[in-house]
PDB file of C-alpha atoms in Angstrom:
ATOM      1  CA  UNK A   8     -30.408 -51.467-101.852  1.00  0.00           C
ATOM      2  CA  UNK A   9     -28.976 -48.244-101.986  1.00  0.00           C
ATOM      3  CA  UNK A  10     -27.520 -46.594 -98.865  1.00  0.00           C
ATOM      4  CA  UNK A  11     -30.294 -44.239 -96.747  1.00  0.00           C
ATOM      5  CA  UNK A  12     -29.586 -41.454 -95.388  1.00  0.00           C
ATOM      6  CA  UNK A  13     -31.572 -40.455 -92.676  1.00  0.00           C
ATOM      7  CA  UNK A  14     -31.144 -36.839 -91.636  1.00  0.00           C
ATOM      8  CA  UNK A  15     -33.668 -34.667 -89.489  1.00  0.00           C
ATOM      9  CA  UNK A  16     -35.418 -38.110 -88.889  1.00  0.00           C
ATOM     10  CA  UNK A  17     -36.543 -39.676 -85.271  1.00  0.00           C
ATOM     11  CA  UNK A  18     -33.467 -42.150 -84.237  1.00  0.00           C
ATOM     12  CA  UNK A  19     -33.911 -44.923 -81.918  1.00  0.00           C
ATOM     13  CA  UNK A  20     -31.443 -44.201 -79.527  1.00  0.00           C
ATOM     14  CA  UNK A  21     -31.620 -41.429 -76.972  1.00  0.00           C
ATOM     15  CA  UNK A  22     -29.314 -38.989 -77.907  1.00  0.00           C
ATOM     16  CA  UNK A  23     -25.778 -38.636 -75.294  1.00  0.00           C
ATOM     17  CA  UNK A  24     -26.491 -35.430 -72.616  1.00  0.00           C
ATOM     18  CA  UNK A  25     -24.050 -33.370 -73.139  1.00  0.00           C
ATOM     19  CA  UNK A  26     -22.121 -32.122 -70.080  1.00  0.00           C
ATOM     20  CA  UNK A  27     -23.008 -28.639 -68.478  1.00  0.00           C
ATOM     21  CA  UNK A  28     -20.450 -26.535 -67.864  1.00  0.00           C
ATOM     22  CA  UNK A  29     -21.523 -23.888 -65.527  1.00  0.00           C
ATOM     23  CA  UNK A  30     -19.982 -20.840 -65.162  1.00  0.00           C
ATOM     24  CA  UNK A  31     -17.256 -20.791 -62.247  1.00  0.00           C
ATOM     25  CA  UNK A  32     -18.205 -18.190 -59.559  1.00  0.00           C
ATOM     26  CA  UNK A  33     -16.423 -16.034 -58.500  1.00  0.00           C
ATOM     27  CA  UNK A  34     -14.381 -16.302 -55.289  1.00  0.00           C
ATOM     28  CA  UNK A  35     -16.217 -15.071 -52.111  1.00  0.00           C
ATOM     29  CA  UNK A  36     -15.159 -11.908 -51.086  1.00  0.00           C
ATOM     30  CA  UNK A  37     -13.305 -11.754 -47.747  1.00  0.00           C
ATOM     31  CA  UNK A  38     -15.635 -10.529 -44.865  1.00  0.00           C
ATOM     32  CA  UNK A  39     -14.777  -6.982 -45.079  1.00  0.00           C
ATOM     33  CA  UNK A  40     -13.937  -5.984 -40.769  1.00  0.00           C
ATOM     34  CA  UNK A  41     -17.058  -4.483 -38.734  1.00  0.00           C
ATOM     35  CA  UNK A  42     -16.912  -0.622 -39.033  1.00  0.00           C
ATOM     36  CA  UNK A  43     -15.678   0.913 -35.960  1.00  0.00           C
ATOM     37  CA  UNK A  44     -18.437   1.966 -33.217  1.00  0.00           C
ATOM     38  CA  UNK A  45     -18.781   5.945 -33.138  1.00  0.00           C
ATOM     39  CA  UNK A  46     -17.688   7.303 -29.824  1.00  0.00           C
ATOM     40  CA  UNK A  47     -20.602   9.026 -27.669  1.00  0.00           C
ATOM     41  CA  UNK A  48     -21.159  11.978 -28.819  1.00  0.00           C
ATOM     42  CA  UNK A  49     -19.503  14.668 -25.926  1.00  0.00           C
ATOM     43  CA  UNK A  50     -22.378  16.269 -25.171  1.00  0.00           C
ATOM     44  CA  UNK A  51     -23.624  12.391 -23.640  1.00  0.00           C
ATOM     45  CA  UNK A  52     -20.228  12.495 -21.969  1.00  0.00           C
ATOM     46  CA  UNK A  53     -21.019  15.349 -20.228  1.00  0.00           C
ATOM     47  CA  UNK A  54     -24.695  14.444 -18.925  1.00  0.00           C
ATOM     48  CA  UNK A  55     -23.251  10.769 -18.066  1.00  0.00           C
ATOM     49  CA  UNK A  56     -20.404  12.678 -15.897  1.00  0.00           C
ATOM     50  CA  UNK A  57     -22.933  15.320 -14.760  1.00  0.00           C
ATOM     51  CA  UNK A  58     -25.025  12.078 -13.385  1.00  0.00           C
ATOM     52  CA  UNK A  59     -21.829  10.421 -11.910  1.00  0.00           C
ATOM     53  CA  UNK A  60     -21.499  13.666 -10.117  1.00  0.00           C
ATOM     54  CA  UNK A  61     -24.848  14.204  -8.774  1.00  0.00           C
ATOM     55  CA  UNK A  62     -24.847  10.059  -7.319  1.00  0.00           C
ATOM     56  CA  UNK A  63     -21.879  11.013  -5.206  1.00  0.00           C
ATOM     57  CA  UNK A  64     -22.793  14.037  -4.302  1.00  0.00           C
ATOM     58  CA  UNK A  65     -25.897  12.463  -3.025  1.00  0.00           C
ATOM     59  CA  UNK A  66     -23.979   9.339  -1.000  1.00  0.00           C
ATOM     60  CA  UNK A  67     -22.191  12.074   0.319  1.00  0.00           C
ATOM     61  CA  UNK A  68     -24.962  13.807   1.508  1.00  0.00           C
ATOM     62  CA  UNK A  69     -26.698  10.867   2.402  1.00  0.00           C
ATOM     63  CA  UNK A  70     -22.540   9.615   4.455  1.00  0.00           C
ATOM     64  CA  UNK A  71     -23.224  13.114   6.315  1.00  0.00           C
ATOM     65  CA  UNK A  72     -26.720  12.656   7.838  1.00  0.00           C
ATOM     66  CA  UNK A  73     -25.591   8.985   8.954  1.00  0.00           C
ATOM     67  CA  UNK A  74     -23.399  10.972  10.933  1.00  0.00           C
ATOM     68  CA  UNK A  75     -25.455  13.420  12.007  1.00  0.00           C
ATOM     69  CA  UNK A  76     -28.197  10.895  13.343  1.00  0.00           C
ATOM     70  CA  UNK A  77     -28.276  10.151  16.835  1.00  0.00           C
ATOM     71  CA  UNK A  78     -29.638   7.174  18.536  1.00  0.00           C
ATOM     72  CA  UNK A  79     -32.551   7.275  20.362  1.00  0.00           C
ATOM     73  CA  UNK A  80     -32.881   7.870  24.417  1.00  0.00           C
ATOM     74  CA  UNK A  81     -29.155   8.884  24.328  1.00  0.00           C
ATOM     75  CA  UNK A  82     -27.438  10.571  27.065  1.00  0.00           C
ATOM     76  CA  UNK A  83     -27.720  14.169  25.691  1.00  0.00           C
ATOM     77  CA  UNK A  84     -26.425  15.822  28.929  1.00  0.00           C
ATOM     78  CA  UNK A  85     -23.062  13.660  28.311  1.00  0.00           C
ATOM     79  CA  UNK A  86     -22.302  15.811  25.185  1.00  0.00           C
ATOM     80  CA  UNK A  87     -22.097  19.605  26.983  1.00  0.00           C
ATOM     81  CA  UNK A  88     -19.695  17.843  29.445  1.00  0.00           C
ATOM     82  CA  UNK A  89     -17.367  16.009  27.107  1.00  0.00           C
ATOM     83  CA  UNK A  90     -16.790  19.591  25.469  1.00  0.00           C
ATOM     84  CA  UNK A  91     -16.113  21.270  28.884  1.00  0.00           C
ATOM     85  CA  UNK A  92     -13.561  18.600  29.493  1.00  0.00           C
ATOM     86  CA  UNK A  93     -11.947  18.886  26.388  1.00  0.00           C
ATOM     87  CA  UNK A  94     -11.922  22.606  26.948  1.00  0.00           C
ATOM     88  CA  UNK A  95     -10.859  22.362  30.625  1.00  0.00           C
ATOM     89  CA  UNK A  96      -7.952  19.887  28.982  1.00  0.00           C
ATOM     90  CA  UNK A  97      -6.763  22.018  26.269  1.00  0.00           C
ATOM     91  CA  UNK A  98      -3.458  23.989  26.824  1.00  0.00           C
ATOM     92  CA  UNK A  99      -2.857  26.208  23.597  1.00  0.00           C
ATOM     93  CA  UNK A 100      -5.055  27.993  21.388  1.00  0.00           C
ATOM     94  CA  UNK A 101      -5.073  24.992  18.737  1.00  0.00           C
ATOM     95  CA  UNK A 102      -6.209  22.786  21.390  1.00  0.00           C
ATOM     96  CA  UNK A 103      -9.015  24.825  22.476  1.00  0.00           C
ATOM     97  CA  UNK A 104     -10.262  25.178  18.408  1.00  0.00           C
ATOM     98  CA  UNK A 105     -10.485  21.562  18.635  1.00  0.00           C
ATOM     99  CA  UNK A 106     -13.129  21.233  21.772  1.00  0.00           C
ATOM    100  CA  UNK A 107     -14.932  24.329  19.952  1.00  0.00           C
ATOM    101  CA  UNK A 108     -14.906  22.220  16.580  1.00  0.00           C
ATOM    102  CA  UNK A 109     -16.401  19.368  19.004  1.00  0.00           C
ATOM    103  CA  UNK A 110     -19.424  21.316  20.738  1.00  0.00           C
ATOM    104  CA  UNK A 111     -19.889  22.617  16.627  1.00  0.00           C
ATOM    105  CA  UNK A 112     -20.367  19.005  15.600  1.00  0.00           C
ATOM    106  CA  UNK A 113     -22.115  17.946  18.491  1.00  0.00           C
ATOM    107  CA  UNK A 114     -24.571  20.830  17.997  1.00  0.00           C
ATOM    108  CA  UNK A 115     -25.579  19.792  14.684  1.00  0.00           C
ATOM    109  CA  UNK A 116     -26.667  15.897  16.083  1.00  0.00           C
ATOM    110  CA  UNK A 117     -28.354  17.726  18.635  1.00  0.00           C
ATOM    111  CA  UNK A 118     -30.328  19.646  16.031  1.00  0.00           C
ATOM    112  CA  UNK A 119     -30.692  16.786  14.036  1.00  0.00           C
ATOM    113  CA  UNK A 120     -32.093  14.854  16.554  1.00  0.00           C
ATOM    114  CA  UNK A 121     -34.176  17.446  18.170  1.00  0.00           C
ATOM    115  CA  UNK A 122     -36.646  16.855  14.577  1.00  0.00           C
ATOM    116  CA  UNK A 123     -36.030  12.921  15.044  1.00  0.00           C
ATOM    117  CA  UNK A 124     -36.939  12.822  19.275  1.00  0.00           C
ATOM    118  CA  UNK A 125     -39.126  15.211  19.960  1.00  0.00           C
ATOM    119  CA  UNK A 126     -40.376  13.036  23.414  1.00  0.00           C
ATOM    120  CA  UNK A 127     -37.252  14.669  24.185  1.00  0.00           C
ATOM    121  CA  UNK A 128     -37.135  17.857  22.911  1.00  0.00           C
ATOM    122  CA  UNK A 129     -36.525  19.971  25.854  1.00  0.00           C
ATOM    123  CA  UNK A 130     -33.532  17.902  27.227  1.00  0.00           C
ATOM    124  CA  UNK A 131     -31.693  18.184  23.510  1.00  0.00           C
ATOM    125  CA  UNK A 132     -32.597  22.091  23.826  1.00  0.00           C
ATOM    126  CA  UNK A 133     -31.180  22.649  26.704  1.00  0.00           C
ATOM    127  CA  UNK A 134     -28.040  20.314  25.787  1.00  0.00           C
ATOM    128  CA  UNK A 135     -27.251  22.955  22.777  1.00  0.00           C
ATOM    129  CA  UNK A 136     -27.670  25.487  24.888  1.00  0.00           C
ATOM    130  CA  UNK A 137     -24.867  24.123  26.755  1.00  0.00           C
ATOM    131  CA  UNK A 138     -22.805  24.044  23.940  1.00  0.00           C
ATOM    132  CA  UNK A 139     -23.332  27.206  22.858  1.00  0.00           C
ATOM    133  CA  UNK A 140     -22.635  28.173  26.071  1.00  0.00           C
ATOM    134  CA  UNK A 141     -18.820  26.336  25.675  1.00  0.00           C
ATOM    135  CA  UNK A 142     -18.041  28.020  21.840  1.00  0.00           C
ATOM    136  CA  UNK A 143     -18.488  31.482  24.333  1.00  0.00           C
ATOM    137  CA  UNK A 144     -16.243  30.265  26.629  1.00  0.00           C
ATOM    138  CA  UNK A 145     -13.954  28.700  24.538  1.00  0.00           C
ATOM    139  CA  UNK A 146     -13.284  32.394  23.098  1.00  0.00           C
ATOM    140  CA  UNK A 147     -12.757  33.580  26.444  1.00  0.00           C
ATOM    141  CA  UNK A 148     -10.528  30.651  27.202  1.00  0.00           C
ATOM    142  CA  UNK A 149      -7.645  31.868  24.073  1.00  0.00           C
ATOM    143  CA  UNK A 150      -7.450  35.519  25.590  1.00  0.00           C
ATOM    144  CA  UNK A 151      -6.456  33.738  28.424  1.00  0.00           C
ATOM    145  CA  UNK A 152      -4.235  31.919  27.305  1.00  0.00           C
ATOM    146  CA  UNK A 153      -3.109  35.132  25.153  1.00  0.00           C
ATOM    147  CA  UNK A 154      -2.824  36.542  27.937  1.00  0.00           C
ATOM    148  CA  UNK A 155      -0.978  34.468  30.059  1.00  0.00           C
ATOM    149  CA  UNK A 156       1.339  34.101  27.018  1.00  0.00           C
ATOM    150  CA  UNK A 157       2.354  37.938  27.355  1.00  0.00           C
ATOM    151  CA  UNK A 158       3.173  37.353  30.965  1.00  0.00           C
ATOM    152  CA  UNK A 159       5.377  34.834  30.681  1.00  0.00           C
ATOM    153  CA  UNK A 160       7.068  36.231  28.172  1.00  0.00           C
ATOM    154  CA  UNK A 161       7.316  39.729  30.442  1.00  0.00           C
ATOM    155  CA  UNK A 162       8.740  37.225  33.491  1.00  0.00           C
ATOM    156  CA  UNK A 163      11.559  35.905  31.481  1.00  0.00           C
ATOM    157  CA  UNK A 164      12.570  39.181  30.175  1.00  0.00           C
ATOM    158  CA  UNK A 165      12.576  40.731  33.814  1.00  0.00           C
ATOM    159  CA  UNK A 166      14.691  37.344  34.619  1.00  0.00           C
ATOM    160  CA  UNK A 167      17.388  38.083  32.164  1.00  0.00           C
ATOM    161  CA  UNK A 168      17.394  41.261  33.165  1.00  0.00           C
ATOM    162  CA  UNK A 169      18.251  40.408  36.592  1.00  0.00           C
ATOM    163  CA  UNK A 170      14.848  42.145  37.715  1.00  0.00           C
ATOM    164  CA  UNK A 171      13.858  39.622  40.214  1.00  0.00           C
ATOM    165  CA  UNK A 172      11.450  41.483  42.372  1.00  0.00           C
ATOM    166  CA  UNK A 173       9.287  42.596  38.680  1.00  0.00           C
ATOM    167  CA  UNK A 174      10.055  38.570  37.886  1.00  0.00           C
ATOM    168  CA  UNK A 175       8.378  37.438  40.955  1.00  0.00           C
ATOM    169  CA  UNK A 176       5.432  39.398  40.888  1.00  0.00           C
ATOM    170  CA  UNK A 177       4.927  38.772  37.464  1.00  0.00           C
ATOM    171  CA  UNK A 178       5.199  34.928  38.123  1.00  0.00           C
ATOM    172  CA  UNK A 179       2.541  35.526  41.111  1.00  0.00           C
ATOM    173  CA  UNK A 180      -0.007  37.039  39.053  1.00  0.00           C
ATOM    174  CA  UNK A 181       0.846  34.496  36.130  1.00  0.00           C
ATOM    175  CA  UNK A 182      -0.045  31.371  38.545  1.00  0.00           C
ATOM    176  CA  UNK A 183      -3.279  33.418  40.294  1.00  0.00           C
ATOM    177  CA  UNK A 184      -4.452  33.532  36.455  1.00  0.00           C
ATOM    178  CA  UNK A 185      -3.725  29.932  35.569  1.00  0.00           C
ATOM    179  CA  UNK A 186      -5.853  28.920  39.487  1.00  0.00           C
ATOM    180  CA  UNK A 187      -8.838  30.703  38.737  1.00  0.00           C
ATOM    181  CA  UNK A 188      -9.114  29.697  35.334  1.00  0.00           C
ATOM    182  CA  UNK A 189      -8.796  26.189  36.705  1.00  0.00           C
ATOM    183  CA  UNK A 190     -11.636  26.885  39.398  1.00  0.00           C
ATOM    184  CA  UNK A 191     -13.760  28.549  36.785  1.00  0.00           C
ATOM    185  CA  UNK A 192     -13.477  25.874  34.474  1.00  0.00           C
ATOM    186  CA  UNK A 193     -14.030  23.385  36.890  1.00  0.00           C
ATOM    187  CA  UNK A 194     -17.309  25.221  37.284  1.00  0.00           C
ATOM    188  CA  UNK A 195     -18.230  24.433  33.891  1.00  0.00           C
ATOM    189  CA  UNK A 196     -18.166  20.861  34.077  1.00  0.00           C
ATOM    190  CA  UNK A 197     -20.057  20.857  37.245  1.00  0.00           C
ATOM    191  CA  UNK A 198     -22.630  23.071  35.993  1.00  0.00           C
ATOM    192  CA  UNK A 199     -23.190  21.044  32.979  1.00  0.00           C
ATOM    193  CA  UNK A 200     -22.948  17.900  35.333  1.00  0.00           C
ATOM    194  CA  UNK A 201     -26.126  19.466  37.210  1.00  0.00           C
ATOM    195  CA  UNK A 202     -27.851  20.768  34.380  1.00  0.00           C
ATOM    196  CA  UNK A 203     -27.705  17.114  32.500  1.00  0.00           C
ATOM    197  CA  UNK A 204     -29.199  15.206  36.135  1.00  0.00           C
ATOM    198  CA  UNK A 205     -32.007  17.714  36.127  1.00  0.00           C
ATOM    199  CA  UNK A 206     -32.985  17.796  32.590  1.00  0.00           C
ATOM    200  CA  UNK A 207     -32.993  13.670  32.853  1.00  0.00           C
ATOM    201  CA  UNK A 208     -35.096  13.971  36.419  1.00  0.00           C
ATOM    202  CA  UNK A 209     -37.461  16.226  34.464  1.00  0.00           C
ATOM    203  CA  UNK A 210     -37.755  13.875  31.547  1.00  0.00           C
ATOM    204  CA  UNK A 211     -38.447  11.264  33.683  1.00  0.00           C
ATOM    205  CA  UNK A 212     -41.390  13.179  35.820  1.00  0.00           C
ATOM    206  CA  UNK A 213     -42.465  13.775  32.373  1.00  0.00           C
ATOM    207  CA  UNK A 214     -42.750  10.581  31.230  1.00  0.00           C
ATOM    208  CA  UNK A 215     -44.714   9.234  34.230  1.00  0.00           C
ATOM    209  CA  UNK A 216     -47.259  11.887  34.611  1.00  0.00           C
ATOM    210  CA  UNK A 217     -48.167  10.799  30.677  1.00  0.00           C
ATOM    211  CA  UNK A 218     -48.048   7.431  31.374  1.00  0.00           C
ATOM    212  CA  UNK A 219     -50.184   8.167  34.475  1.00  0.00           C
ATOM    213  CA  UNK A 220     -52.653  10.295  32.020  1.00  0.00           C
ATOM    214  CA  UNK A 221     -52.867   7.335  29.693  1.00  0.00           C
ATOM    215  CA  UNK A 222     -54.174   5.029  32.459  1.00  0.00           C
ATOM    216  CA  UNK A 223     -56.637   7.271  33.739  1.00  0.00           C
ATOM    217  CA  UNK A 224     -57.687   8.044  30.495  1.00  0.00           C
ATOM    218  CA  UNK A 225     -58.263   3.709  30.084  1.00  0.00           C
ATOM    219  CA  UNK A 226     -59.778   3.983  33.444  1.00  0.00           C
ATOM    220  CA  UNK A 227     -62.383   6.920  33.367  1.00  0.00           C
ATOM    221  CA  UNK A 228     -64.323   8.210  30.435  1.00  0.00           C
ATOM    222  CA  UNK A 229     -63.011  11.148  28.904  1.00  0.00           C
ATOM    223  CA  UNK A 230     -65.533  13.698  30.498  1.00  0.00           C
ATOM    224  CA  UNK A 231     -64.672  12.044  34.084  1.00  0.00           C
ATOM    225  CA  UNK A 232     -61.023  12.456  33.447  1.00  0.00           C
ATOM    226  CA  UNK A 233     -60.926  16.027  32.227  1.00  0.00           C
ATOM    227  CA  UNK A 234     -63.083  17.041  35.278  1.00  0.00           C
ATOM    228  CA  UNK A 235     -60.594  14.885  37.504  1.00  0.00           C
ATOM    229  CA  UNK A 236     -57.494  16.870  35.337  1.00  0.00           C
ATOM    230  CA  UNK A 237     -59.118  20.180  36.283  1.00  0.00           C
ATOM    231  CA  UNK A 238     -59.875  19.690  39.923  1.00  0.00           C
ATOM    232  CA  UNK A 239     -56.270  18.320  40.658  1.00  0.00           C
ATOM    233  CA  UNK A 240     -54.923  20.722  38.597  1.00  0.00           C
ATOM    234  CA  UNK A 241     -52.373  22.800  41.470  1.00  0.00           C
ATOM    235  CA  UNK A 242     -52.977  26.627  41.656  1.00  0.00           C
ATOM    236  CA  UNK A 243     -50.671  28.305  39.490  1.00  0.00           C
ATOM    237  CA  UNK A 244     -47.817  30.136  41.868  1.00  0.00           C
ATOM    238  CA  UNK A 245     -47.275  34.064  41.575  1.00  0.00           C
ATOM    239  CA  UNK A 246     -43.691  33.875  39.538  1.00  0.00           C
ATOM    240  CA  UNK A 247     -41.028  35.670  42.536  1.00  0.00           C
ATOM    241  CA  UNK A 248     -40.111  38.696  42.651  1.00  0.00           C
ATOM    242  CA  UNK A 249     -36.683  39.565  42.340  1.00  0.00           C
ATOM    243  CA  UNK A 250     -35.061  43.399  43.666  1.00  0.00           C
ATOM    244  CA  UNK A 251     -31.522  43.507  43.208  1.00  0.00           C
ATOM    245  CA  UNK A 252     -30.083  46.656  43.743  1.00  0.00           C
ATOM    246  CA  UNK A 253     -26.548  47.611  42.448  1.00  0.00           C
TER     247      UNK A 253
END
């Protein structure tokens, strides 16, 4: 037999896969770096330090009134007296800016206080009237001092001069100043001293006759108790009157 050819026929055997060649990828581009952030634009800036400015001005504000605040049931008679003493202390004009600068501050607890303790209203009133009192007398105090100043100065000149009967009267009158201004301001401490013990007794008084009200008013019925208020009510005394004649 002649040799076949078989072409375009069916053949037994599976035909060989050919190998795939895929196409190589490309290489992964490097992770390009993040874009920078953009900065805040300035108008942010300035409401974030506008804000800033505002919180500290309100700590600040907030600082001051802790200051300000006074405890309750405090001494306020003890203030007028520390400013008197400071006054009564001081020896130059500096010094007596500093117990004026004192009775300032104090004033402002006082006021603070006086919307904080008003049970006590009429002793912190009459407390910063005592200190307004001492920022008047603390002016008077530096023209005294002025004052004293220029005589001094006129006793050592009529020293050096060799004027000693000008030098010794102007030393007389220097020390007379300097005695009464210690007696006067002497005074001032006392009179605050007073005015604090009275203020306290009166606070006290005060407090009992309303705690004495509050158990008559637990006691009684209410029409009972006004009646009882009425009739032991005291007469009201004619004020005095007063004829001083120059």
């Amino acid at each position: 037999m002649s040799d076949m050819r078989i072409t375009g026929g069916f053949s037994p055997y599976p035909a060989a896969k050919t190998p795939r060649m895929e196409a190589p990828q490309p290489a992964q581009a490097e992770q390009a770096p993040a874009p920078p952030r953009p900065e805040p634009p300035k108008e942010d800036a300035e409401i974030q330090s506008l804000r800033e400015m505002i919180q500290q001005a309100r700590e600040k504000a907030e600082e001051r009134r802790e200051q300000l605040k006074l405890p309750k049931n405090t001494r306020y008679g003890d203030g007028p007296m520390e400013a008197y003493a400071r006054l009564a202390r001081a020896r130059n004009a500096a010094q007596v800016s500093s117990a004026a600068g004192f009775a300032r501050r104090r004033i402002a607890q006082l006021r603070t206080a006086l919307r904080q303790d008003s049970e006590n209203a009429p002793q912190i009133k009459a407390a910063i009237g005592q200190l307004q009192k001492a920022l008047g007398r603390a002016g008077k105090k530096k023209r005294d001092l002025e004052q004293e100043r220029i005589a001094e100065v006129r006793r050592r000149k009529a020293q050096a001069q060799q004027r000693d009967r000008e030098a010794q009267r102007l030393k007389t009158e220097l020390g007379r100043r300097r005695s009464l201004r210690s007696i006067r301001e002497g005074g001032y401490i006392r009179e605050a001293e007073i005015d604090s013990r009275m203020q306290r007794h009166m606070a006290a008084v005060r407090m009992e006759l309303r705690q004495q009200a509050q158990d008559l008013a637990a006691a009684y019925p209410p029409q009972a108790a006004g009646q009882y208020a009425q009739y032991a009510a005291p007469a009201e005394a004619p004020a005095p009157q007063m004829d001083i004649q120059a």
